[in-house]
């Protein structure tokens, strides 16, 4: 929808409509035959329609515009707005519904902040923005084409929503049904296009004037950047982008963006939580997306040490150093008398078990904690609960509930704990610390022993894969930007994860296909910060949209992708096997080594060739564990020279 | 509901006497371990991982393993005798016992803290 043009330039739609009919010939509505939708031309025009210059000359308009459209295009103003938000990149797949904005970005905006990054799939653009944010804390904008582009982007948007990551999605749409081009652009247009993603965006808008766009963009950015973070979608009408700003242009303004603060817990609840924690004999802290930034890690260490509380890091962010003596695996909830959950995506699942082995094909629920255990929750996600998609998980009753941002609440909670602490309790905590240090050493010893089993196996064990990799990168300023598929959690078990950027967490919505684009986006961010990015890349994840490999090569994004190529969608292999066992049937393997429909073999995909064809340095398939270390070394030298590198490693299933 | 947990099974049988050498055929066991899907959750070498515990060089006695596989109703789906016979499980047992003993983690440089 476009504003009526009040300026001197001709209105695009009226002008084009007229030209399409018969130059400047009038349309005789009364003479249109009943079947015809548009009046037929009376005669073929003998000359081209008048140009803007001719019109200006004939009408005596002295303010002759320097372009065909008659003034500064609306999309130039859009670029002015976008530039105030310091959005560095726009990973996008090109399309006519935002061609005007595209042109303004690269020419008027000089393709800087944002710089256009060419993507092969809209899901890749969103995934890149997702990964980029987790390193920088700054959102990117991705442009998507009408109905079809937004449809392609949806799973990535859902992942970002579930992972509480802001992404600015700009959609193109041509709203005026009477004047938009018929055919393809009309297939790609919708009445309420953002309805596609409304259930899993924090906010969306369809501004119908340039001034409304300015407000919408700054508002959208602010909403996306207010914890809990999340994606927002803004749909831009093609006419609004393409038409000149018009006479009211001089009155346009750009609202200033100021960073909002995060919502923190109410003081009464904070004090009650502190009282419970200080009085607990065995307090346990469980963190999932607690540390939004590096500062969040430090705050959690401070709180844990004050309380001498065990910390379970569920790993959707790097919340707590796994080298800290208070770090514990998930089972530590069993002995807790008070549990503090920080931004848990699933509190129910934290304190309950679900065993997928019921008598009648339905799983069995059981408690993992004592019935008397007190539960405290700090989670901002409760502030944006929606209805349709079930990312809020099962309902869990808690004793103290704070719908607030965990990281923003921790300083107050730390102070409250200090106030509630007695000297007697402090002395007891010192004793707890000694025991905790001893127990921690034992845990790490057991993990190393488990990693040694099948150390020399071929295909290569996931423990060997991860430790060969760690052995090579540990002296770099490394960042494990994604670990897709399942490598039995070895990096979190045995790598020294101490910095926030050492681990970025998972996809959020468990939509497979996140890993490849998110690792490229995060590697882009790390490139700008001078860090070394590595990903553990599974086969199934890569093949949803492998075109992002080309994007990495094209834009010189250094990333070491080491494949966990178990030649299967292995998670599903096990699901089908489980069903077969329940039903007392042998599993049909067809011609493969596992159940039909779950294996990626016959033929084996030559990922090294796939990557090479898109500009990566690559090697494989590596099946002998003795060859893995040297190959990683070689690949690292390439990555340090600025080129992405991939190793196709054949691995054990898990 | 018959409940046989891995720990209960192993403790019970360990009390009756330590595992004896299996009469099974390790070669055949390797094949059956693959055909029946055990590898999916326990790894080709029975090394274990996030989906199932280590079975290689298991401390369970052979009877304990057989009883567990047929009767478990915990996180592992049970495999009836129709799916994997006692004789096949004896072969699997032999295969698992034939896996090389892992080196002491302290002697593997990459596993040092
Ligand atoms: C978009 C999407 N499709 C299908 C699934 C179901 N699914 C869950 S895990 C998985 C297999 C993924 O394969 P891979 O990335 O190779 O990991 P692996 O399980 O083999 O380690 C699939 C298909 C999903 N979660 N998301
Ligand atoms: Mg796989």
Short mmCIF file of C-alpha atoms in Angstrom, two decimals, chain A residues 55-269:
data_model
loop_
_atom_site.label_atom_id
_atom_site.label_comp_id
_atom_site.label_asym_id
_atom_site.label_seq_id
_atom_site.Cartn_x
_atom_site.Cartn_y
_atom_site.Cartn_z
CA UNK A 55 6.61 15.66 -18.35
CA UNK A 56 8.67 18.12 -16.36
CA UNK A 57 9.47 20.14 -19.47
CA UNK A 58 5.85 20.13 -20.66
CA UNK A 59 4.37 21.02 -17.31
CA UNK A 60 7.00 23.63 -16.71
CA UNK A 61 8.14 21.98 -13.46
CA UNK A 62 11.43 23.63 -12.66
CA UNK A 63 12.43 21.06 -9.99
CA UNK A 64 13.41 18.56 -12.59
CA UNK A 65 14.27 15.26 -10.90
CA UNK A 66 17.56 13.53 -11.68
CA UNK A 67 16.01 10.09 -12.09
CA UNK A 68 13.11 8.37 -13.76
CA UNK A 69 10.98 8.05 -10.67
CA UNK A 70 11.00 11.70 -9.83
CA UNK A 71 12.82 12.06 -6.54
CA UNK A 72 14.57 10.21 -3.75
CA UNK A 73 13.12 6.70 -3.57
CA UNK A 74 11.32 5.59 -0.46
CA UNK A 75 13.81 2.75 -0.04
CA UNK A 76 16.68 5.26 0.27
CA UNK A 77 14.95 6.64 3.33
CA UNK A 78 14.56 3.06 4.57
CA UNK A 79 18.31 2.68 4.28
CA UNK A 80 18.76 5.89 6.27
CA UNK A 81 16.64 4.34 9.01
CA UNK A 82 18.41 0.97 8.92
CA UNK A 83 21.80 2.66 9.13
CA UNK A 84 20.94 4.29 12.43
CA UNK A 85 20.67 0.81 13.95
CA UNK A 86 24.18 -0.24 12.99
CA UNK A 87 23.15 -3.56 11.47
CA UNK A 88 26.35 -4.95 10.01
CA UNK A 89 25.16 -7.56 7.54
CA UNK A 90 22.06 -8.65 5.71
CA UNK A 91 22.35 -12.33 4.72
CA UNK A 92 19.59 -12.69 2.14
CA UNK A 93 18.44 -14.34 -1.03
CA UNK A 94 17.63 -11.70 -3.66
CA UNK A 95 14.06 -11.15 -4.84
CA UNK A 96 11.86 -8.68 -6.69
CA UNK A 97 9.55 -7.94 -3.76
CA UNK A 98 12.39 -6.05 -2.12
CA UNK A 99 14.33 -5.11 -5.25
CA UNK A 100 13.98 -1.45 -4.47
CA UNK A 101 15.43 -1.81 -0.99
CA UNK A 102 18.13 -4.12 -2.36
CA UNK A 103 19.13 -1.48 -4.90
CA UNK A 104 19.16 1.26 -2.27
CA UNK A 105 21.25 -0.83 0.13
CA UNK A 106 24.00 -1.60 -2.34
CA UNK A 107 24.08 1.71 -4.25
CA UNK A 108 22.73 4.47 -2.01
CA UNK A 109 23.95 2.69 1.13
CA UNK A 110 27.22 1.65 -0.54
CA UNK A 111 26.72 -1.93 0.63
CA UNK A 112 28.08 -1.13 4.07
CA UNK A 113 26.37 -1.66 7.42
CA UNK A 114 24.52 -3.60 6.31
CA UNK A 115 26.59 -5.46 3.77
CA UNK A 116 24.60 -7.83 1.57
CA UNK A 117 25.66 -11.47 1.98
CA UNK A 118 24.42 -13.72 -0.81
CA UNK A 119 22.44 -16.68 0.47
CA UNK A 120 21.10 -19.72 -1.31
CA UNK A 121 18.12 -20.23 0.99
CA UNK A 122 16.09 -18.00 3.28
CA UNK A 123 16.54 -20.49 6.10
CA UNK A 124 20.30 -20.00 5.71
CA UNK A 125 19.93 -16.23 6.04
CA UNK A 126 17.98 -16.57 9.27
CA UNK A 127 20.35 -19.26 10.57
CA UNK A 128 23.36 -17.03 9.89
CA UNK A 129 21.74 -14.16 11.75
CA UNK A 130 20.98 -16.56 14.60
CA UNK A 131 24.61 -17.65 14.94
CA UNK A 132 25.96 -14.14 14.46
CA UNK A 133 23.91 -12.80 17.35
CA UNK A 134 25.15 -15.42 19.77
CA UNK A 135 28.68 -14.11 19.33
CA UNK A 136 28.11 -10.39 19.04
CA UNK A 137 24.88 -9.72 20.91
CA UNK A 138 23.85 -7.69 17.86
CA UNK A 139 21.01 -8.69 15.55
CA UNK A 140 21.24 -8.92 11.79
CA UNK A 141 18.52 -8.20 9.30
CA UNK A 142 17.52 -10.71 6.66
CA UNK A 143 15.30 -9.94 3.69
CA UNK A 144 12.88 -12.55 2.44
CA UNK A 145 10.73 -12.68 -0.66
CA UNK A 146 6.97 -12.42 -0.33
CA UNK A 147 5.06 -15.54 0.60
CA UNK A 148 7.61 -18.05 -0.66
CA UNK A 149 10.69 -16.50 0.90
CA UNK A 150 9.03 -16.14 4.27
CA UNK A 151 7.79 -19.72 4.02
CA UNK A 152 11.36 -20.90 3.47
CA UNK A 153 12.56 -18.85 6.41
CA UNK A 154 10.03 -20.19 8.89
CA UNK A 155 11.92 -23.03 10.54
CA UNK A 156 14.91 -20.78 11.11
CA UNK A 157 12.63 -18.17 12.64
CA UNK A 158 11.07 -20.79 14.91
CA UNK A 159 14.51 -21.91 16.06
CA UNK A 160 15.49 -18.31 16.81
CA UNK A 161 12.24 -17.76 18.70
CA UNK A 162 12.75 -20.86 20.84
CA UNK A 163 16.41 -19.95 21.38
CA UNK A 164 15.44 -16.38 22.40
CA UNK A 165 17.53 -14.79 19.67
CA UNK A 166 16.60 -11.55 17.88
CA UNK A 167 16.53 -11.53 14.09
CA UNK A 168 15.05 -8.68 12.06
CA UNK A 169 13.11 -10.19 9.18
CA UNK A 170 12.22 -7.79 6.40
CA UNK A 171 9.72 -9.21 3.97
CA UNK A 172 8.78 -7.81 0.59
CA UNK A 173 5.13 -7.85 -0.40
CA UNK A 174 3.12 -6.08 -3.08
CA UNK A 175 -0.12 -5.14 -1.43
CA UNK A 176 -2.10 -3.17 -3.96
CA UNK A 177 -3.97 -5.88 -5.84
CA UNK A 178 -5.07 -3.43 -8.50
CA UNK A 179 -1.67 -2.16 -9.46
CA UNK A 180 0.84 -4.87 -8.62
CA UNK A 181 2.14 -6.89 -11.54
CA UNK A 182 -0.08 -9.86 -12.27
CA UNK A 183 1.26 -13.41 -12.36
CA UNK A 184 4.27 -14.29 -10.25
CA UNK A 185 4.37 -11.21 -7.98
CA UNK A 186 0.72 -11.78 -7.24
CA UNK A 187 1.36 -15.41 -6.29
CA UNK A 188 4.00 -14.04 -3.95
CA UNK A 189 1.72 -11.46 -2.34
CA UNK A 190 -0.54 -11.92 0.65
CA UNK A 191 -3.10 -9.90 2.52
CA UNK A 192 -1.53 -10.48 5.93
CA UNK A 193 1.81 -12.03 5.11
CA UNK A 194 3.22 -11.96 8.64
CA UNK A 195 0.45 -14.33 9.74
CA UNK A 196 2.81 -17.07 8.56
CA UNK A 197 5.22 -16.32 11.42
CA UNK A 198 3.06 -14.49 13.97
CA UNK A 199 3.00 -17.44 16.33
CA UNK A 200 6.76 -17.44 16.72
CA UNK A 201 7.85 -13.85 16.39
CA UNK A 202 7.74 -11.35 19.22
CA UNK A 203 6.12 -8.74 17.04
CA UNK A 204 5.35 -7.96 13.42
CA UNK A 205 4.18 -4.99 11.43
CA UNK A 206 3.16 -3.87 7.97
CA UNK A 207 3.89 -0.14 7.84
CA UNK A 208 1.95 1.71 5.16
CA UNK A 209 3.95 4.93 5.04
CA UNK A 210 7.62 5.77 5.21
CA UNK A 211 7.16 7.48 8.54
CA UNK A 212 5.45 4.40 9.86
CA UNK A 213 8.34 2.31 8.54
CA UNK A 214 10.82 4.40 10.52
CA UNK A 215 8.82 3.87 13.69
CA UNK A 216 8.25 0.23 12.92
CA UNK A 217 11.90 -0.50 12.31
CA UNK A 218 13.11 1.17 15.48
CA UNK A 219 10.27 -0.29 17.51
CA UNK A 220 10.89 -3.73 16.04
CA UNK A 221 14.57 -3.50 16.86
CA UNK A 222 13.78 -2.46 20.39
CA UNK A 223 11.28 -5.28 20.93
CA UNK A 224 13.71 -7.82 19.50
CA UNK A 225 16.45 -6.51 21.80
CA UNK A 226 14.42 -6.47 25.02
CA UNK A 227 15.01 -9.69 26.97
CA UNK A 228 13.65 -12.21 26.36
CA UNK A 229 15.01 -11.52 22.90
CA UNK A 230 13.22 -12.80 19.84
CA UNK A 231 12.68 -12.36 16.11
CA UNK A 232 10.45 -9.64 14.66
CA UNK A 233 9.03 -9.41 11.13
CA UNK A 234 8.37 -6.24 9.17
CA UNK A 235 6.70 -6.48 5.81
CA UNK A 236 7.43 -3.77 3.26
CA UNK A 237 5.09 -2.91 0.47
CA UNK A 238 6.79 -2.83 -2.93
CA UNK A 239 5.20 0.52 -3.75
CA UNK A 240 6.40 2.07 -0.53
CA UNK A 241 9.94 1.04 -1.39
CA UNK A 242 9.80 2.04 -5.04
CA UNK A 243 7.93 5.31 -5.06
CA UNK A 244 9.61 8.62 -4.43
CA UNK A 245 9.45 10.09 -0.99
CA UNK A 246 7.22 12.85 -2.24
CA UNK A 247 6.38 16.26 -0.84
CA UNK A 248 6.11 15.21 2.77
CA UNK A 249 9.71 13.95 2.68
CA UNK A 250 11.07 16.98 4.43
CA UNK A 251 8.96 16.13 7.49
CA UNK A 252 10.21 12.56 7.85
CA UNK A 253 12.14 11.76 10.99
CA UNK A 254 13.95 8.76 12.38
CA UNK A 255 13.23 7.90 16.03
CA UNK A 256 16.36 7.34 18.10
CA UNK A 257 17.01 3.86 19.44
CA UNK A 258 18.07 3.56 23.05
CA UNK A 259 18.95 0.14 24.44
CA UNK A 260 16.21 -1.06 26.80
CA UNK A 261 17.06 -2.56 30.17
CA UNK A 262 16.19 -6.16 31.02
CA UNK A 263 13.29 -6.94 33.36
CA UNK A 264 14.61 -8.04 36.76
CA UNK A 265 12.98 -9.93 39.62
CA UNK A 266 10.71 -8.31 42.18
CA UNK A 267 12.67 -7.71 45.42
CA UNK A 268 10.31 -9.65 47.70
CA UNK A 269 10.70 -12.75 45.54
#
